[in-house]
CSV table of C-alpha atoms in Angstrom, one decimal:
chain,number,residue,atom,x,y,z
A,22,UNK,CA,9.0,21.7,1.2
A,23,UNK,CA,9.1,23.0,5.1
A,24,UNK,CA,6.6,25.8,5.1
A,25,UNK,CA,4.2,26.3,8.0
A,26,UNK,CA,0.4,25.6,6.8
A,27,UNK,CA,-2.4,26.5,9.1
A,28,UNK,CA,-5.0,23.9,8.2
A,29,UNK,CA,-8.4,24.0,10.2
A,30,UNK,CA,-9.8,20.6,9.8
A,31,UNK,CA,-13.6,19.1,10.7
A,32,UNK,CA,-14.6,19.6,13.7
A,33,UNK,CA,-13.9,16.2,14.6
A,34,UNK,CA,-10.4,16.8,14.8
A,35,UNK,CA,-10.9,19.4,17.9
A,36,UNK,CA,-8.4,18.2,20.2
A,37,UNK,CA,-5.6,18.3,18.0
A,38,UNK,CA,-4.7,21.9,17.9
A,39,UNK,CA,-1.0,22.4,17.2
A,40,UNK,CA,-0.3,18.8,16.1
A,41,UNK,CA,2.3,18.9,13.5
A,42,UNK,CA,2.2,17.3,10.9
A,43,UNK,CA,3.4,16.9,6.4
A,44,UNK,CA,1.8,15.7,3.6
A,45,UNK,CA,3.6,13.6,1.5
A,46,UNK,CA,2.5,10.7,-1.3
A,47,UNK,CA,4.1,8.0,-3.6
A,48,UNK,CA,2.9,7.7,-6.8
A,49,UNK,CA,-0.2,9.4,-6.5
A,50,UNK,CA,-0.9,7.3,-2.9
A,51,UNK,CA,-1.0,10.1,-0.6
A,52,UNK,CA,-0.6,10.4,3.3
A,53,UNK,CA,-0.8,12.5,6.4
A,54,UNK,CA,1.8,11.8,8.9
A,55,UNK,CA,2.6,12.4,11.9
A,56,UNK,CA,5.8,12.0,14.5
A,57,UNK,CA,4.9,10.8,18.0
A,58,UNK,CA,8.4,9.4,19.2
A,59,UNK,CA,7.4,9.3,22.9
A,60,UNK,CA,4.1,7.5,21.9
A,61,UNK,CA,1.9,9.9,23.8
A,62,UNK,CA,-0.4,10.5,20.7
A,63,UNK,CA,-3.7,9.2,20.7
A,64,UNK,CA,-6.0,9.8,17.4
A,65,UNK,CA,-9.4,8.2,16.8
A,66,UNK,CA,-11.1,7.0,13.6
A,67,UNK,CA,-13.1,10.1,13.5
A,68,UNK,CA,-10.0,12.4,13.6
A,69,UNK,CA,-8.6,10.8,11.7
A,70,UNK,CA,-11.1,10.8,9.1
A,71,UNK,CA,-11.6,14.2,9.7
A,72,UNK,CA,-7.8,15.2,9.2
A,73,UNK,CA,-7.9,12.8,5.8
A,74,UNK,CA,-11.8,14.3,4.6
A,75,UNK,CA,-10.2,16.1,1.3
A,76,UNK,CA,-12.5,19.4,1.9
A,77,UNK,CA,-12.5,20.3,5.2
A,78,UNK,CA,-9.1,18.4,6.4
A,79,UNK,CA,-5.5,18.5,5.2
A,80,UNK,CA,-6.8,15.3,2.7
A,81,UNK,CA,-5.1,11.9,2.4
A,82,UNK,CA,-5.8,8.4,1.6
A,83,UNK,CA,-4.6,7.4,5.0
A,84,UNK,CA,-2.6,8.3,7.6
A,85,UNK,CA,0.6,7.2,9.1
A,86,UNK,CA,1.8,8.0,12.6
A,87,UNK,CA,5.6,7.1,13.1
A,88,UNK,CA,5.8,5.8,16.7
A,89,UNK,CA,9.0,3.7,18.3
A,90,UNK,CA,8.1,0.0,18.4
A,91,UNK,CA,9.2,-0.6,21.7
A,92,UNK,CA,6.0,1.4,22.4
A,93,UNK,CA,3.2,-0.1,20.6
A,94,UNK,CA,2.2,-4.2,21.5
A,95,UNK,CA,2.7,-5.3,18.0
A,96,UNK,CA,5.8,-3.4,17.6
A,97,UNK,CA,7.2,-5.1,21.2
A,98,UNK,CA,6.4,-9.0,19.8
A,99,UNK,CA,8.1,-8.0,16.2
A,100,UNK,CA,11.4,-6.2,18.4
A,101,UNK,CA,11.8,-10.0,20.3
A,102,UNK,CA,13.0,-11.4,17.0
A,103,UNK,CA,13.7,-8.5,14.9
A,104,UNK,CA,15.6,-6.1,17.4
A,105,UNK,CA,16.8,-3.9,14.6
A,106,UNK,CA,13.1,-2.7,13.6
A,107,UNK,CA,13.0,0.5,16.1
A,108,UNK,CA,10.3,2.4,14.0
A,109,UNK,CA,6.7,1.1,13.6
A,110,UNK,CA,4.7,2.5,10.7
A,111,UNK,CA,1.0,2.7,12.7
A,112,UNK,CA,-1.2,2.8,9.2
A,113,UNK,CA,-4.9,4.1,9.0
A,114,UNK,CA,-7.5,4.2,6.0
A,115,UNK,CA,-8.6,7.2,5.2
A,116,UNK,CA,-12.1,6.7,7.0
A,117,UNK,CA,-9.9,5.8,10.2
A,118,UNK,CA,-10.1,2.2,9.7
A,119,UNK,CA,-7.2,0.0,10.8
A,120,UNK,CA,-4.6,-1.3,7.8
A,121,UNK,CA,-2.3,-4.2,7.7
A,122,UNK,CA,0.4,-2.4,5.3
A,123,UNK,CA,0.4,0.2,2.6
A,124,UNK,CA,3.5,-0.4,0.2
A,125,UNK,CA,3.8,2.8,-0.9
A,126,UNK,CA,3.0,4.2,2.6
A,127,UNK,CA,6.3,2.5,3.6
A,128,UNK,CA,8.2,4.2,0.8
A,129,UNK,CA,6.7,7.6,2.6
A,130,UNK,CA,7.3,6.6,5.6
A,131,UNK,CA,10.9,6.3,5.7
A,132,UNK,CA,11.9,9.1,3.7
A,133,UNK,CA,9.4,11.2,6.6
A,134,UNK,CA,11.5,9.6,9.3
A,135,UNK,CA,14.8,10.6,7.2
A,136,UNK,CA,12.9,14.3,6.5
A,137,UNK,CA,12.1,14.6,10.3
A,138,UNK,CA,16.0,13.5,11.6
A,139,UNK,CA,14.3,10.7,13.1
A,140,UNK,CA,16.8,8.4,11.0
A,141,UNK,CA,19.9,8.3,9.1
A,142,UNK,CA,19.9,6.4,5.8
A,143,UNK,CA,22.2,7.1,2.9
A,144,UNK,CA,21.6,5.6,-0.9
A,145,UNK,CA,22.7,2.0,-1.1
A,146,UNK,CA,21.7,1.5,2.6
A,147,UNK,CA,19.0,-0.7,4.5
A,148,UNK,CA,16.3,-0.1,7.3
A,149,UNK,CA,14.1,-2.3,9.1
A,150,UNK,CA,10.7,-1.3,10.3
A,151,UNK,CA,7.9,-2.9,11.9
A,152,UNK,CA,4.3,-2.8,10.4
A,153,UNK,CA,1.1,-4.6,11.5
A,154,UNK,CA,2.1,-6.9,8.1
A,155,UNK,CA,5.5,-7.9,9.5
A,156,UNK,CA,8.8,-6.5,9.4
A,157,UNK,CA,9.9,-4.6,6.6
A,158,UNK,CA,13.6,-4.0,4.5
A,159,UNK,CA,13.6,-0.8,2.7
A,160,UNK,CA,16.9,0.3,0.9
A,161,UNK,CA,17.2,3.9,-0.3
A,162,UNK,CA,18.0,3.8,-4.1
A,163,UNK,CA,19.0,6.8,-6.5
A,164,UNK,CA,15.7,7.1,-7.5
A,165,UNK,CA,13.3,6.4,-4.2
A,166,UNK,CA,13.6,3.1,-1.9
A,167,UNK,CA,13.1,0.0,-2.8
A,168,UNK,CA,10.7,-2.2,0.2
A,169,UNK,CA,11.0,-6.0,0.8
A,170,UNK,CA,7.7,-6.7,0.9
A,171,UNK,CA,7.8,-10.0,2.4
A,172,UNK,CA,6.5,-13.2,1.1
A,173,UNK,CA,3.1,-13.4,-0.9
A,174,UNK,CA,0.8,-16.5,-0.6
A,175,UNK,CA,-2.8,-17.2,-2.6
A,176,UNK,CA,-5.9,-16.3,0.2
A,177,UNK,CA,-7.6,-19.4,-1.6
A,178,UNK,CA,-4.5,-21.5,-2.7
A,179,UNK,CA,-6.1,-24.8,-3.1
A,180,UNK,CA,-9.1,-22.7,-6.0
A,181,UNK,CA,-6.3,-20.8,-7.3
A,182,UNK,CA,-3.9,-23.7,-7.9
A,183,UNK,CA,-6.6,-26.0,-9.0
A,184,UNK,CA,-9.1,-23.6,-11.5
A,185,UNK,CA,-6.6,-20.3,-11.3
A,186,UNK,CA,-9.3,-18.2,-10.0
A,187,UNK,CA,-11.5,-18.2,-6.0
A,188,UNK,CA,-14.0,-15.4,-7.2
A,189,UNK,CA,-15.9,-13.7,-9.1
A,190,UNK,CA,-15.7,-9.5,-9.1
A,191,UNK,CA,-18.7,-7.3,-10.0
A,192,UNK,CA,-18.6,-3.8,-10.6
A,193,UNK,CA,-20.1,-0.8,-12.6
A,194,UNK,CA,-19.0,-0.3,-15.6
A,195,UNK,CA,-18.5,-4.5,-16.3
A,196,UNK,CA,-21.6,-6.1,-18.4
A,197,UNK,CA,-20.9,-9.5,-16.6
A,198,UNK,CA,-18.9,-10.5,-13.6
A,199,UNK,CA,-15.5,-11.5,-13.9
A,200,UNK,CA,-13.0,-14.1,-12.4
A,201,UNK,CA,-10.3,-13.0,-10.0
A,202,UNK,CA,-7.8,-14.4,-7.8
A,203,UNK,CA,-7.0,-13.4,-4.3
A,204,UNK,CA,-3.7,-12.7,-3.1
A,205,UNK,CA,-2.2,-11.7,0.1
A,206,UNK,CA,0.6,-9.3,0.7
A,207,UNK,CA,0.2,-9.1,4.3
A,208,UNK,CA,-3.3,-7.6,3.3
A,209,UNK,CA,-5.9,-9.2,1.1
A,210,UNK,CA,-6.0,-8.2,-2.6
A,211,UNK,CA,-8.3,-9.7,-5.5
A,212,UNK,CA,-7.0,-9.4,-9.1
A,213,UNK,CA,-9.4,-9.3,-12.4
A,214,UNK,CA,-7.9,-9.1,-15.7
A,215,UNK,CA,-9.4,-7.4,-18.7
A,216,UNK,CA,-8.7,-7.2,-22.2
A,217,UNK,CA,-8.3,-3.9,-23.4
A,218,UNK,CA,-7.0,-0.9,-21.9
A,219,UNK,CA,-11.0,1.1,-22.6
A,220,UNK,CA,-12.3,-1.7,-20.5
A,221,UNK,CA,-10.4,-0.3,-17.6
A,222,UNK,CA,-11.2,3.4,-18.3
A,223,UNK,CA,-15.2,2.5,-18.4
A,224,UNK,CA,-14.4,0.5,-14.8
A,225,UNK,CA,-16.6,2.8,-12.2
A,226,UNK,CA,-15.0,2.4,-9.0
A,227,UNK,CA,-17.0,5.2,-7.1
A,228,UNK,CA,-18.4,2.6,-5.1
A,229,UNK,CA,-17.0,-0.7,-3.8
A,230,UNK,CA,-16.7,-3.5,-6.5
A,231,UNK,CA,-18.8,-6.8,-5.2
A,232,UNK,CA,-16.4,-9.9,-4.6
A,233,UNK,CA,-17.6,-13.5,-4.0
A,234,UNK,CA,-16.7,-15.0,-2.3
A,235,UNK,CA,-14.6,-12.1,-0.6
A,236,UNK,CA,-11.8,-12.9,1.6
A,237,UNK,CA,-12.4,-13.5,5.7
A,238,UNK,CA,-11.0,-9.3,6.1
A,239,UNK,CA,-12.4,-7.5,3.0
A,240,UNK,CA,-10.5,-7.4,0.1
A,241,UNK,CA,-8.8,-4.2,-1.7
A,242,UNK,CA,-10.1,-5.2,-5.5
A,243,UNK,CA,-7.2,-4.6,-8.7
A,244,UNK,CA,-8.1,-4.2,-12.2
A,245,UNK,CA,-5.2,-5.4,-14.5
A,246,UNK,CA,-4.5,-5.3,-18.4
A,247,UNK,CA,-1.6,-7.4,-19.2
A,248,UNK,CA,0.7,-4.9,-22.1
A,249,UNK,CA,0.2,-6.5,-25.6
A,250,UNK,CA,2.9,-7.7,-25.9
A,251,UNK,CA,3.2,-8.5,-22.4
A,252,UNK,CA,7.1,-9.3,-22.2
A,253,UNK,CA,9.5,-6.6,-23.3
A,254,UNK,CA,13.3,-7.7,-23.1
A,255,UNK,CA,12.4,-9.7,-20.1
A,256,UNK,CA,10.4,-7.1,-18.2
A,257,UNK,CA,6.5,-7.8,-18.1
A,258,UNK,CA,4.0,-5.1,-17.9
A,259,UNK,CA,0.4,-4.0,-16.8
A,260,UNK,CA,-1.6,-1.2,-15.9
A,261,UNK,CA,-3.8,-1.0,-13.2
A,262,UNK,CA,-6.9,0.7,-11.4
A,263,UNK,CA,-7.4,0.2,-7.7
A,264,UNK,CA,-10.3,0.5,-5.0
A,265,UNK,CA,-9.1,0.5,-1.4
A,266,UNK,CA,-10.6,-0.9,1.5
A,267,UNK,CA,-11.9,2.3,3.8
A,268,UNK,CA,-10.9,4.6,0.7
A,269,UNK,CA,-12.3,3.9,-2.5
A,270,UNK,CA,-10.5,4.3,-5.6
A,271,UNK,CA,-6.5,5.6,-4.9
A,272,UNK,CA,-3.8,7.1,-7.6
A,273,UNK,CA,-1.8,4.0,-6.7
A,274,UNK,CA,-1.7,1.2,-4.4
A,275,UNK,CA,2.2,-0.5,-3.5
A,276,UNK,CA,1.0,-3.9,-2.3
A,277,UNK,CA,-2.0,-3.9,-4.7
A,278,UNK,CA,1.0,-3.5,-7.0
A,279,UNK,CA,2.5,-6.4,-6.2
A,280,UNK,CA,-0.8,-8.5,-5.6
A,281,UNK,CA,-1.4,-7.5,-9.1
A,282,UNK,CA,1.9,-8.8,-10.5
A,283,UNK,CA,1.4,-12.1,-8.9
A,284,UNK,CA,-1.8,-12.8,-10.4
A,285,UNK,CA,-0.8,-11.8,-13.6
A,286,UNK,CA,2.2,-14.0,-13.7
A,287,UNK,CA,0.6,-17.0,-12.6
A,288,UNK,CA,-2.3,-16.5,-15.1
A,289,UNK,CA,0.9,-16.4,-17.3
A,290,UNK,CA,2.4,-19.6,-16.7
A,291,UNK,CA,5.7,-20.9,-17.1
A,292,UNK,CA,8.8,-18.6,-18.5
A,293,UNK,CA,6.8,-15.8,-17.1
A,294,UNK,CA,9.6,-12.9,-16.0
A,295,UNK,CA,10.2,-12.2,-12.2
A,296,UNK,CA,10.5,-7.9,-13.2
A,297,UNK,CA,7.5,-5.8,-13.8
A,298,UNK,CA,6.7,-2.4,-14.4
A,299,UNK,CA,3.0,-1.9,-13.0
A,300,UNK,CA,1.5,1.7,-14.1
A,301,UNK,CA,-1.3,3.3,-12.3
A,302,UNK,CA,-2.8,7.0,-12.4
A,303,UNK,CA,-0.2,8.2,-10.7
A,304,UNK,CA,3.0,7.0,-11.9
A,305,UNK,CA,5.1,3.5,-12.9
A,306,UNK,CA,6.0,1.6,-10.0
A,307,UNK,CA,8.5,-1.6,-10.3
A,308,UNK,CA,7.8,-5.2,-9.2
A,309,UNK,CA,10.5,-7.9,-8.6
A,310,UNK,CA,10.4,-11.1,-7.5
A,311,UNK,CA,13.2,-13.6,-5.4
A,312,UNK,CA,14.1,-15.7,-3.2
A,313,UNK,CA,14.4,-15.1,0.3
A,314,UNK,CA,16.3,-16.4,3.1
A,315,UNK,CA,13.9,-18.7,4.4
A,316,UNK,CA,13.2,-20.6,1.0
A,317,UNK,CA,10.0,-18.2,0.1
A,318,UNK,CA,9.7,-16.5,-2.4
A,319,UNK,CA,9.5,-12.6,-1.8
A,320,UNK,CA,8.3,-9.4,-3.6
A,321,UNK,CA,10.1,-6.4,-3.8
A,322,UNK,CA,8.3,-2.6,-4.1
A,323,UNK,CA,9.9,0.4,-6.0
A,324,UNK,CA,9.2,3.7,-6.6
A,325,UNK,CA,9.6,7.4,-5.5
A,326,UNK,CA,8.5,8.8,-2.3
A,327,UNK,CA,7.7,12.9,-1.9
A,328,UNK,CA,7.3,14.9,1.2
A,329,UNK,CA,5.1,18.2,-0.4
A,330,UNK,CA,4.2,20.1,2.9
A,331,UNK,CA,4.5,20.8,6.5
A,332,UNK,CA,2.4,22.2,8.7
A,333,UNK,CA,0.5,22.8,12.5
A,334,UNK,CA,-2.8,22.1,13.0
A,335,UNK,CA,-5.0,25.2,13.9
């Protein structure tokens, strides 16, 4: 949709009169974004809250400001060896806070950069971007994109390979604490499995679940139950409930995701598939695992991506 909105946001956000900006969201995991190809934009945290606050802004889980890399410091190192990443994805929390990656924001992100002309990218074709996570493939597929997400590694390996768990996760709604296992995806993750699908639904994620040890960054915290069964003509799946760093609980969460399909693999053990379908509140997102170039293994995002609105800041 490209209809002009008029959205007064918190005073906070004074300053930013006739910014333009859209709304868009993947699965649920919505976003404020925001061209600035010369780079001139400058937004603080308390904007940016401001512009995310879901009463008195335009409302977001985070927001995403597409800026050439050649004019941002981490987008100049990632250009030296990946010259063909010429958009950076500059990713914010909802409360302003900075973010490492957002796998659904990336989804978002490129089909607002194809939305705004800012890019050309028919189905079956690649981009590479740059995010503060590392560079990023994304090929647009019939039914959304499809993200490389890059290799995933264990925040704790020698715990996790050793006992299959680093931590232990409290949170309302859970009579004891729990074992989890921390995984990175380019940001930290901690995955706890429960049993039954009413476990997750009585999981109160208003306020931040309690992880100990928690990783050296903070750690966005994944609830997981495995399908019964769990393999379905080779395709694993799970359901899952999130609570993001600097936002609280979100309708989905990409590299969460993906964190969540690593732990529930390994927890799995051998002649466990490398597909997954991974459902959250808002939607089914897919999960795929391989080999890439340089002998890791990678993880690769898929799902929709939805531009809903357009608008100028009053």
């Amino acid at each position: 949709m490209d209809e002009s909105l008029a959205v007064a946001a918190d005073r906070n956000s004074a300053g930013l009169s006739g910014l333009k900006f859209s709304k868009g969201h993947g699965t649920g995991n919505d976003f404020v974004l925001i061209a600035d190809p010369k780079g001139t934009l400058s937004v603080t945290p308390e904007q940016i809250a401001a512009l995310c606050d879901r009463h008195r802004g335009i409302g977001g889980d985070g927001l995403i400001r597409a800026v050439p890399s050649r004019l941002l410091p981490e987008g100049q190192e990632l250009l030296a060896e990946h010259p063909a990443a010429e958009w950076f994805m500059d990713y914010r929390n909802g409360d302003g806070s900075l973010s490492e990656m957002c796998g659904n924001g990336v989804r978002v992100f490129v089909h607002f950069l194809i939305a705004e002309g800012l890019v050309d990218l028919p189905a079956g074709e690649s981009l590479t971007i740059g995010t503060r996570g590392g560079v990023k493939t994304i090929v647009r597929t019939p039914g959304g994109y499809a993200v490389d997400m890059g290799p995933w590694e264990f925040i704790f390996p020698g715990e996790a390979t050793a006992r299959a768990m680093d931590s232990l996760v409290s949170a309302e709604g859970l009579e004891v604490a729990r074992p989890a296992l921390s995984v990175s995806m380019g940001n930290p993750h901690t995955v706890v499995a429960l049993a039954e699908l009413a476990e997750l639904e009585a999981t109160q994620l208003f306020t931040g679940p309690h992880v100990d040890p928690t990783p050296p960054h903070g750690t966005n915290v994944e609830f997981v139950v495995p399908a019964e069964p769990l393999v379905h003509d080779g395709v694993g799946t799970i359901t899952m409930r999130v609570h993001e760093r600097g936002v609280g609980e979100t309708q989905s969460c990409g590299t969460g995701a993906c964190a969540a399909a690593v732990a529930i693999r390994h927890w799995a053990g051998q002649g466990a598939p490398d597909v997954w379908n991974v459902h959250v509140p808002g939607g089914v997102v897919g999960v795929k695992f391989f080999l890439g170039t340089e002998g890791h293994e990678h993880v690769e995002l898929s799902g929709p991506a939805v531009i809903v609105a357009s608008g100028t800041l009053s």
